[in-house]
Amino acid sequence: MCRRRSVVTVLSITPSGDFEDSRMSKLPDFSKARLLVVGDVMLDRYWFGEVNRISPEAPVPIVKVERTEERPGGAANVARNAAALGVRTVLLSVVGDDEAGRSLKTLVEREGVNALLHKDASIDTTVKLRVLGRQQQLMRIDFETSPSHEVLLGKLAEYKTLLNDCDVVILSDYGKGGLTHIAQMISLARSQNKLVLVDPKGDDYSKYHGATVVTPNRSELREVIGRWTSETELLAKAQALREALGVSALLVTRSEEGMSLFEANGVLHEPAKAREVFDVSGAGDTVIAVLAAMLGCGATLADAMHVANLAAGIVVGKLGTAVARPQELSAALAAVG
């Protein structure tokens, strides 16, 4: 979560193939969308303090902690971002029977999320502790264990029931074990004609077969298709992956190179515009949450990417995992015309 200068995408759509360059003039009524978020949740803890000297015990800074914060992380941050827009949001996941799990549930419910968190006494809730001095991240400490098979099966049974009351499903994979049955989840949702968006992890995307949209970032995509030396090569590799997975689209977030949406009829690209970035933590969570919210309101993928891109530009200007509010998005939408 280091404070740094970088670049993010600000909407400037360049279509290729059969896409039409249509622009939205205002946001939809997000309260009409019903979203189910399933995946790995975690509690993000922040210790803020001052650094005035180096420890005599080792060449490390001494942080005098002055305040602490807790925020939802992982799939919980996805749900939080959707709820911040006014989307009716349900979160299904697994936590430990511990203080961190209770705190996480309280945090997301406070922000309007219906949090259905299964307790597994055999694990600890995943916690990411970040220590900051003068707004600079000095260290991150992770605490995590994988949920048991029995709890995951119970979650799958509840998932089947929850599908009846949602329009869009987000499967947020952080590789923590909460989506062991993801292939079945995709199949069940698609059999009910639900849109399924996947935030992937790892180098095996076969488990995401049949989803509607998969949203890797640039480095995650490289793990699967290898490096590319030109846009033409990227197009060929990305389309080959999309076809092999049987997904409608790949939305690739590419940092300073913008966003690229690969569909059967071509690629839609949003070049990046330079701006100062304070923190990229959770930007991918925001992108997939806003994308799902837009699709749940009946928007096209192009318009959904439009707004998701603006939302990402908003949250990276904030410290830590954050959300984009409707009024912020409306202002950003008006600014780009």
mmCIF file of C-alpha atoms in Angstrom, residues 13-326:
data_model
loop_
_atom_site.group_PDB
_atom_site.id
_atom_site.type_symbol
_atom_site.label_atom_id
_atom_site.label_comp_id
_atom_site.label_asym_id
_atom_site.label_seq_id
_atom_site.Cartn_x
_atom_site.Cartn_y
_atom_site.Cartn_z
ATOM 1 C CA ILE A 13 -12.432 4.237 -25.705
ATOM 2 C CA THR A 14 -10.769 3.109 -28.913
ATOM 3 C CA PRO A 15 -12.831 0.369 -30.574
ATOM 4 C CA SER A 16 -11.422 -2.288 -32.847
ATOM 5 C CA GLY A 17 -13.490 -4.815 -34.763
ATOM 6 C CA ASP A 18 -17.279 -4.473 -34.765
ATOM 7 C CA PHE A 19 -17.677 -2.444 -31.564
ATOM 8 C CA GLU A 20 -19.627 0.794 -31.499
ATOM 9 C CA ASP A 21 -18.234 3.687 -29.490
ATOM 10 C CA SER A 22 -21.261 4.660 -27.403
ATOM 11 C CA ARG A 23 -21.018 6.836 -24.332
ATOM 12 C CA MET A 24 -23.276 6.974 -21.297
ATOM 13 C CA SER A 25 -24.630 10.302 -20.116
ATOM 14 C CA LYS A 26 -25.736 9.249 -16.627
ATOM 15 C CA LEU A 27 -25.588 6.341 -14.211
ATOM 16 C CA PRO A 28 -28.382 3.748 -14.047
ATOM 17 C CA ASP A 29 -30.502 3.089 -10.970
ATOM 18 C CA PHE A 30 -28.214 0.660 -9.167
ATOM 19 C CA SER A 31 -30.933 -0.340 -6.694
ATOM 20 C CA LYS A 32 -32.436 -2.450 -9.485
ATOM 21 C CA ALA A 33 -29.415 -4.780 -9.560
ATOM 22 C CA ARG A 34 -29.164 -7.893 -7.373
ATOM 23 C CA LEU A 35 -25.667 -9.207 -6.816
ATOM 24 C CA LEU A 36 -24.291 -12.347 -5.170
ATOM 25 C CA VAL A 37 -20.594 -12.215 -4.232
ATOM 26 C CA VAL A 38 -18.840 -15.464 -3.342
ATOM 27 C CA GLY A 39 -15.162 -15.931 -2.564
ATOM 28 C CA ASP A 40 -12.267 -15.444 -0.210
ATOM 29 C CA VAL A 41 -12.824 -12.753 2.405
ATOM 30 C CA MET A 42 -10.265 -11.147 4.642
ATOM 31 C CA LEU A 43 -9.915 -8.406 7.197
ATOM 32 C CA ASP A 44 -7.525 -5.581 6.310
ATOM 33 C CA ARG A 45 -5.965 -4.010 9.383
ATOM 34 C CA TYR A 46 -3.923 -0.825 9.286
ATOM 35 C CA TRP A 47 -1.580 0.469 11.982
ATOM 36 C CA PHE A 48 -0.662 4.107 11.351
ATOM 37 C CA GLY A 49 2.185 5.797 13.159
ATOM 38 C CA GLU A 50 5.236 8.034 13.101
ATOM 39 C CA VAL A 51 8.778 6.972 12.309
ATOM 40 C CA ASN A 52 11.478 9.062 13.987
ATOM 41 C CA ARG A 53 14.344 6.646 14.526
ATOM 42 C CA ILE A 54 15.898 3.306 13.648
ATOM 43 C CA SER A 55 15.820 0.416 16.091
ATOM 44 C CA PRO A 56 19.079 -0.282 17.994
ATOM 45 C CA GLU A 57 18.219 -3.995 17.788
ATOM 46 C CA ALA A 58 18.165 -4.229 13.965
ATOM 47 C CA PRO A 59 18.350 -1.833 10.984
ATOM 48 C CA VAL A 60 14.573 -1.327 10.874
ATOM 49 C CA PRO A 61 12.393 1.724 11.586
ATOM 50 C CA ILE A 62 10.539 2.041 14.862
ATOM 51 C CA VAL A 63 6.861 2.881 14.319
ATOM 52 C CA LYS A 64 5.039 4.569 17.162
ATOM 53 C CA VAL A 65 1.459 3.486 16.446
ATOM 54 C CA GLU A 66 -1.016 6.330 16.848
ATOM 55 C CA ARG A 67 -4.211 4.924 15.337
ATOM 56 C CA THR A 68 -5.629 1.749 13.823
ATOM 57 C CA GLU A 69 -8.267 0.991 11.189
ATOM 58 C CA GLU A 70 -10.078 -2.100 9.939
ATOM 59 C CA ARG A 71 -11.611 -2.510 6.479
ATOM 60 C CA PRO A 72 -13.185 -5.395 4.551
ATOM 61 C CA GLY A 73 -10.780 -7.096 2.140
ATOM 62 C CA GLY A 74 -10.949 -9.599 -0.715
ATOM 63 C CA ALA A 75 -14.476 -10.623 -1.684
ATOM 64 C CA ALA A 76 -15.756 -8.559 1.254
ATOM 65 C CA ASN A 77 -14.296 -5.459 -0.378
ATOM 66 C CA VAL A 78 -15.997 -6.411 -3.659
ATOM 67 C CA ALA A 79 -19.339 -6.634 -1.852
ATOM 68 C CA ARG A 80 -18.675 -3.373 -0.043
ATOM 69 C CA ASN A 81 -17.997 -1.595 -3.349
ATOM 70 C CA ALA A 82 -21.232 -2.877 -4.854
ATOM 71 C CA ALA A 83 -23.296 -1.927 -1.810
ATOM 72 C CA ALA A 84 -21.787 1.574 -1.850
ATOM 73 C CA LEU A 85 -23.506 2.079 -5.220
ATOM 74 C CA GLY A 86 -26.873 1.019 -3.833
ATOM 75 C CA VAL A 87 -26.819 -2.499 -5.275
ATOM 76 C CA ARG A 88 -28.672 -5.156 -3.287
ATOM 77 C CA THR A 89 -25.665 -7.254 -2.342
ATOM 78 C CA VAL A 90 -25.311 -10.661 -0.688
ATOM 79 C CA LEU A 91 -21.889 -11.950 0.390
ATOM 80 C CA LEU A 92 -21.329 -15.690 0.884
ATOM 81 C CA SER A 93 -18.039 -16.902 2.355
ATOM 82 C CA VAL A 94 -16.211 -18.645 5.199
ATOM 83 C CA VAL A 95 -14.509 -17.105 8.250
ATOM 84 C CA GLY A 96 -13.025 -18.411 11.460
ATOM 85 C CA ASP A 97 -14.986 -18.483 14.691
ATOM 86 C CA ASP A 98 -12.882 -15.632 16.014
ATOM 87 C CA GLU A 99 -12.735 -11.929 16.755
ATOM 88 C CA ALA A 100 -11.528 -11.068 13.238
ATOM 89 C CA GLY A 101 -14.437 -12.925 11.642
ATOM 90 C CA ARG A 102 -16.953 -11.164 13.869
ATOM 91 C CA SER A 103 -15.358 -7.811 13.140
ATOM 92 C CA LEU A 104 -15.448 -8.458 9.387
ATOM 93 C CA LYS A 105 -19.136 -9.364 9.498
ATOM 94 C CA THR A 106 -19.921 -6.190 11.442
ATOM 95 C CA LEU A 107 -17.970 -4.024 8.996
ATOM 96 C CA VAL A 108 -19.661 -5.297 5.835
ATOM 97 C CA GLU A 109 -23.145 -5.322 7.357
ATOM 98 C CA ARG A 110 -22.609 -1.726 8.479
ATOM 99 C CA GLU A 111 -22.136 -0.846 4.804
ATOM 100 C CA GLY A 112 -25.367 -2.470 3.683
ATOM 101 C CA VAL A 113 -24.165 -5.947 2.696
ATOM 102 C CA ASN A 114 -26.176 -9.039 3.609
ATOM 103 C CA ALA A 115 -23.218 -11.057 4.934
ATOM 104 C CA LEU A 116 -23.728 -14.822 5.095
ATOM 105 C CA LEU A 117 -20.423 -15.904 6.598
ATOM 106 C CA HIS A 118 -20.034 -19.558 7.550
ATOM 107 C CA LYS A 119 -17.927 -20.116 10.659
ATOM 108 C CA ASP A 120 -15.188 -22.735 10.681
ATOM 109 C CA ALA A 121 -13.698 -23.201 14.146
ATOM 110 C CA SER A 122 -10.699 -25.024 12.665
ATOM 111 C CA ILE A 123 -9.368 -21.944 10.863
ATOM 112 C CA ASP A 124 -8.450 -18.348 11.579
ATOM 113 C CA THR A 125 -10.071 -15.581 9.577
ATOM 114 C CA THR A 126 -7.592 -14.299 6.998
ATOM 115 C CA VAL A 127 -6.084 -11.041 8.231
ATOM 116 C CA LYS A 128 -3.686 -8.738 6.390
ATOM 117 C CA LEU A 129 -1.976 -6.369 8.786
ATOM 118 C CA ARG A 130 -0.274 -3.356 7.233
ATOM 119 C CA VAL A 131 2.075 -1.152 9.255
ATOM 120 C CA LEU A 132 2.462 2.387 7.940
ATOM 121 C CA GLY A 133 4.732 5.233 8.887
ATOM 122 C CA ARG A 134 4.009 8.689 7.445
ATOM 123 C CA GLN A 135 1.516 7.105 5.029
ATOM 124 C CA GLN A 136 4.205 4.761 3.670
ATOM 125 C CA GLN A 137 3.656 1.002 4.000
ATOM 126 C CA LEU A 138 6.580 -0.488 5.878
ATOM 127 C CA MET A 139 5.400 -4.060 6.323
ATOM 128 C CA ARG A 140 2.485 -6.430 5.667
ATOM 129 C CA ILE A 141 1.855 -9.451 7.873
ATOM 130 C CA ASP A 142 -0.601 -12.135 6.697
ATOM 131 C CA PHE A 143 -2.492 -14.611 8.893
ATOM 132 C CA GLU A 144 -4.411 -17.324 7.023
ATOM 133 C CA THR A 145 -5.515 -20.964 6.908
ATOM 134 C CA SER A 146 -7.725 -22.814 4.400
ATOM 135 C CA PRO A 147 -11.355 -23.653 5.233
ATOM 136 C CA SER A 148 -12.364 -27.258 5.719
ATOM 137 C CA HIS A 149 -14.064 -29.332 3.024
ATOM 138 C CA GLU A 150 -17.229 -29.739 5.117
ATOM 139 C CA VAL A 151 -17.805 -25.991 5.475
ATOM 140 C CA LEU A 152 -17.248 -25.461 1.752
ATOM 141 C CA LEU A 153 -19.861 -28.081 0.896
ATOM 142 C CA GLY A 154 -22.313 -26.315 3.170
ATOM 143 C CA LYS A 155 -21.603 -23.068 1.390
ATOM 144 C CA LEU A 156 -22.268 -24.712 -1.978
ATOM 145 C CA ALA A 157 -25.707 -25.868 -0.803
ATOM 146 C CA GLU A 158 -26.618 -22.355 0.314
ATOM 147 C CA TYR A 159 -25.235 -20.949 -2.943
ATOM 148 C CA LYS A 160 -27.787 -22.977 -4.917
ATOM 149 C CA THR A 161 -30.606 -21.343 -2.970
ATOM 150 C CA LEU A 162 -29.214 -17.813 -3.244
ATOM 151 C CA LEU A 163 -28.970 -18.008 -7.034
ATOM 152 C CA ASN A 164 -32.739 -17.618 -7.280
ATOM 153 C CA ASP A 165 -32.594 -14.048 -5.950
ATOM 154 C CA CYS A 166 -29.696 -12.553 -7.923
ATOM 155 C CA ASP A 167 -29.019 -11.256 -11.422
ATOM 156 C CA VAL A 168 -25.219 -11.389 -11.415
ATOM 157 C CA VAL A 169 -22.720 -13.584 -9.580
ATOM 158 C CA ILE A 170 -19.166 -12.501 -8.755
ATOM 159 C CA LEU A 171 -16.687 -15.242 -7.869
ATOM 160 C CA SER A 172 -13.724 -13.520 -6.237
ATOM 161 C CA ASP A 173 -10.802 -15.952 -6.175
ATOM 162 C CA TYR A 174 -7.881 -14.983 -3.939
ATOM 163 C CA GLY A 175 -6.483 -18.508 -3.812
ATOM 164 C CA LYS A 176 -7.332 -18.983 -0.127
ATOM 165 C CA GLY A 177 -9.483 -22.096 -0.581
ATOM 166 C CA GLY A 178 -12.927 -20.507 -0.434
ATOM 167 C CA LEU A 179 -13.775 -21.394 -4.045
ATOM 168 C CA THR A 180 -12.873 -25.077 -4.123
ATOM 169 C CA HIS A 181 -16.124 -25.803 -5.963
ATOM 170 C CA ILE A 182 -15.951 -22.887 -8.394
ATOM 171 C CA ALA A 183 -16.523 -25.017 -11.497
ATOM 172 C CA GLN A 184 -19.806 -26.276 -10.040
ATOM 173 C CA MET A 185 -20.763 -22.760 -9.005
ATOM 174 C CA ILE A 186 -20.272 -21.456 -12.545
ATOM 175 C CA SER A 187 -22.237 -24.348 -14.027
ATOM 176 C CA LEU A 188 -25.125 -23.897 -11.606
ATOM 177 C CA ALA A 189 -25.340 -20.162 -12.232
ATOM 178 C CA ARG A 190 -25.136 -20.455 -16.002
ATOM 179 C CA SER A 191 -27.856 -23.142 -15.980
ATOM 180 C CA GLN A 192 -30.114 -20.442 -14.505
ATOM 181 C CA ASN A 193 -28.963 -17.879 -17.082
ATOM 182 C CA LYS A 194 -27.145 -15.776 -14.488
ATOM 183 C CA LEU A 195 -24.213 -13.597 -15.510
ATOM 184 C CA VAL A 196 -20.999 -14.850 -13.876
ATOM 185 C CA LEU A 197 -17.954 -12.630 -13.413
ATOM 186 C CA VAL A 198 -14.704 -14.147 -12.160
ATOM 187 C CA ASP A 199 -11.707 -12.365 -10.642
ATOM 188 C CA PRO A 200 -9.081 -15.084 -11.267
ATOM 189 C CA LYS A 201 -6.027 -16.356 -9.424
ATOM 190 C CA GLY A 202 -3.198 -18.689 -10.421
ATOM 191 C CA ASP A 203 -2.219 -20.134 -13.780
ATOM 192 C CA ASP A 204 -5.026 -22.679 -14.239
ATOM 193 C CA TYR A 205 -8.045 -20.954 -15.743
ATOM 194 C CA SER A 206 -9.754 -24.173 -16.832
ATOM 195 C CA LYS A 207 -11.810 -24.072 -13.632
ATOM 196 C CA TYR A 208 -13.402 -20.830 -14.879
ATOM 197 C CA HIS A 209 -14.767 -22.461 -18.026
ATOM 198 C CA GLY A 210 -18.195 -21.216 -19.004
ATOM 199 C CA ALA A 211 -18.156 -17.962 -17.024
ATOM 200 C CA THR A 212 -19.478 -14.806 -18.664
ATOM 201 C CA VAL A 213 -16.497 -12.518 -18.018
ATOM 202 C CA VAL A 214 -13.059 -13.190 -16.519
ATOM 203 C CA THR A 215 -11.127 -10.120 -15.296
ATOM 204 C CA PRO A 216 -7.366 -10.772 -14.968
ATOM 205 C CA ASN A 217 -4.869 -7.973 -14.577
ATOM 206 C CA ARG A 218 -1.851 -7.815 -16.848
ATOM 207 C CA SER A 219 0.502 -9.872 -14.683
ATOM 208 C CA GLU A 220 -2.176 -12.510 -14.013
ATOM 209 C CA LEU A 221 -2.800 -12.864 -17.736
ATOM 210 C CA ARG A 222 0.925 -13.308 -18.388
ATOM 211 C CA GLU A 223 0.954 -16.259 -15.982
ATOM 212 C CA VAL A 224 -1.526 -18.024 -18.262
ATOM 213 C CA ILE A 225 -0.668 -17.021 -21.841
ATOM 214 C CA GLY A 226 2.973 -15.983 -21.490
ATOM 215 C CA ARG A 227 4.525 -12.717 -22.620
ATOM 216 C CA TRP A 228 3.608 -10.834 -25.770
ATOM 217 C CA THR A 229 5.652 -8.447 -27.880
ATOM 218 C CA SER A 230 2.868 -6.639 -29.734
ATOM 219 C CA GLU A 231 -0.816 -5.825 -29.562
ATOM 220 C CA THR A 232 -1.397 -8.228 -32.431
ATOM 221 C CA GLU A 233 0.191 -11.067 -30.478
ATOM 222 C CA LEU A 234 -1.773 -10.152 -27.351
ATOM 223 C CA LEU A 235 -5.007 -10.154 -29.336
ATOM 224 C CA ALA A 236 -4.297 -13.600 -30.755
ATOM 225 C CA LYS A 237 -3.336 -15.085 -27.376
ATOM 226 C CA ALA A 238 -6.179 -13.459 -25.456
ATOM 227 C CA GLN A 239 -8.763 -14.553 -28.007
ATOM 228 C CA ALA A 240 -7.394 -18.088 -27.993
ATOM 229 C CA LEU A 241 -7.724 -18.166 -24.200
ATOM 230 C CA ARG A 242 -11.221 -16.704 -24.306
ATOM 231 C CA GLU A 243 -12.347 -19.335 -26.811
ATOM 232 C CA ALA A 244 -10.708 -22.187 -24.881
ATOM 233 C CA LEU A 245 -12.500 -21.094 -21.704
ATOM 234 C CA GLY A 246 -15.838 -20.647 -23.442
ATOM 235 C CA VAL A 247 -16.305 -17.212 -21.867
ATOM 236 C CA SER A 248 -18.047 -14.275 -23.488
ATOM 237 C CA ALA A 249 -15.304 -11.805 -22.656
ATOM 238 C CA LEU A 250 -11.929 -11.199 -21.062
ATOM 239 C CA LEU A 251 -11.499 -7.808 -19.421
ATOM 240 C CA VAL A 252 -7.803 -7.202 -18.879
ATOM 241 C CA THR A 253 -6.713 -4.336 -16.633
ATOM 242 C CA ARG A 254 -3.287 -3.222 -17.858
ATOM 243 C CA SER A 255 -2.150 -0.468 -15.482
ATOM 244 C CA GLU A 256 -0.471 2.301 -17.507
ATOM 245 C CA GLU A 257 -1.579 0.590 -20.733
ATOM 246 C CA GLY A 258 -5.265 0.929 -19.896
ATOM 247 C CA MET A 259 -8.014 -1.686 -20.114
ATOM 248 C CA SER A 260 -8.765 -4.109 -22.929
ATOM 249 C CA LEU A 261 -12.051 -5.937 -23.437
ATOM 250 C CA PHE A 262 -11.759 -9.018 -25.660
ATOM 251 C CA GLU A 263 -15.001 -10.351 -27.141
ATOM 252 C CA ALA A 264 -15.802 -12.518 -30.155
ATOM 253 C CA ASN A 265 -16.321 -9.458 -32.355
ATOM 254 C CA GLY A 266 -13.055 -7.734 -31.509
ATOM 255 C CA VAL A 267 -11.210 -5.819 -28.820
ATOM 256 C CA LEU A 268 -12.192 -2.577 -27.120
ATOM 257 C CA HIS A 269 -9.345 -0.610 -25.564
ATOM 258 C CA GLU A 270 -9.216 2.274 -23.124
ATOM 259 C CA PRO A 271 -5.840 4.037 -23.230
ATOM 260 C CA ALA A 272 -4.542 5.240 -19.885
ATOM 261 C CA LYS A 273 -4.200 8.850 -18.873
ATOM 262 C CA ALA A 274 -1.436 9.712 -16.415
ATOM 263 C CA ARG A 275 -2.411 10.822 -12.919
ATOM 264 C CA GLU A 276 -1.037 10.534 -9.408
ATOM 265 C CA VAL A 277 -1.846 7.270 -7.669
ATOM 266 C CA PHE A 278 -1.843 6.973 -3.906
ATOM 267 C CA ASP A 279 -2.750 3.298 -3.554
ATOM 268 C CA VAL A 280 -3.752 0.507 -5.935
ATOM 269 C CA SER A 281 -4.992 -1.765 -3.132
ATOM 270 C CA GLY A 282 -8.406 -3.174 -3.996
ATOM 271 C CA ALA A 283 -8.710 -1.451 -7.378
ATOM 272 C CA GLY A 284 -9.485 -4.800 -9.016
ATOM 273 C CA ASP A 285 -12.255 -5.365 -6.470
ATOM 274 C CA THR A 286 -13.783 -2.040 -7.438
ATOM 275 C CA VAL A 287 -13.561 -2.798 -11.159
ATOM 276 C CA ILE A 288 -15.397 -6.121 -10.961
ATOM 277 C CA ALA A 289 -17.999 -4.773 -8.492
ATOM 278 C CA VAL A 290 -18.888 -1.810 -10.704
ATOM 279 C CA LEU A 291 -18.811 -3.971 -13.826
ATOM 280 C CA ALA A 292 -21.297 -6.375 -12.229
ATOM 281 C CA ALA A 293 -23.501 -3.537 -10.963
ATOM 282 C CA MET A 294 -23.706 -2.040 -14.446
ATOM 283 C CA LEU A 295 -24.456 -5.380 -16.102
ATOM 284 C CA GLY A 296 -27.085 -6.069 -13.461
ATOM 285 C CA CYS A 297 -28.817 -2.871 -14.576
ATOM 286 C CA GLY A 298 -28.819 -4.009 -18.205
ATOM 287 C CA ALA A 299 -25.813 -2.012 -19.427
ATOM 288 C CA THR A 300 -23.624 -3.203 -22.281
ATOM 289 C CA LEU A 301 -20.152 -4.495 -21.541
ATOM 290 C CA ALA A 302 -18.664 -1.406 -23.205
ATOM 291 C CA ASP A 303 -20.630 0.958 -20.951
ATOM 292 C CA ALA A 304 -19.935 -1.228 -17.921
ATOM 293 C CA MET A 305 -16.204 -1.030 -18.620
ATOM 294 C CA HIS A 306 -16.561 2.728 -19.105
ATOM 295 C CA VAL A 307 -17.907 3.248 -15.585
ATOM 296 C CA ALA A 308 -15.717 0.585 -13.947
ATOM 297 C CA ASN A 309 -12.681 2.361 -15.355
ATOM 298 C CA LEU A 310 -13.776 5.670 -13.882
ATOM 299 C CA ALA A 311 -14.383 3.979 -10.529
ATOM 300 C CA ALA A 312 -10.868 2.525 -10.530
ATOM 301 C CA GLY A 313 -9.476 6.006 -11.140
ATOM 302 C CA ILE A 314 -11.356 7.246 -8.086
ATOM 303 C CA VAL A 315 -10.312 4.540 -5.607
ATOM 304 C CA VAL A 316 -6.594 4.583 -6.448
ATOM 305 C CA GLY A 317 -6.580 8.207 -5.350
ATOM 306 C CA LYS A 318 -7.528 7.064 -1.854
ATOM 307 C CA LEU A 319 -5.435 5.336 0.792
ATOM 308 C CA GLY A 320 -6.119 1.630 1.384
ATOM 309 C CA THR A 321 -9.085 -0.379 0.133
ATOM 310 C CA ALA A 322 -11.821 2.115 -0.712
ATOM 311 C CA VAL A 323 -15.080 2.559 -2.642
ATOM 312 C CA ALA A 324 -16.366 4.860 -5.361
ATOM 313 C CA ARG A 325 -19.605 6.582 -4.388
ATOM 314 C CA PRO A 326 -22.385 7.289 -6.919
#
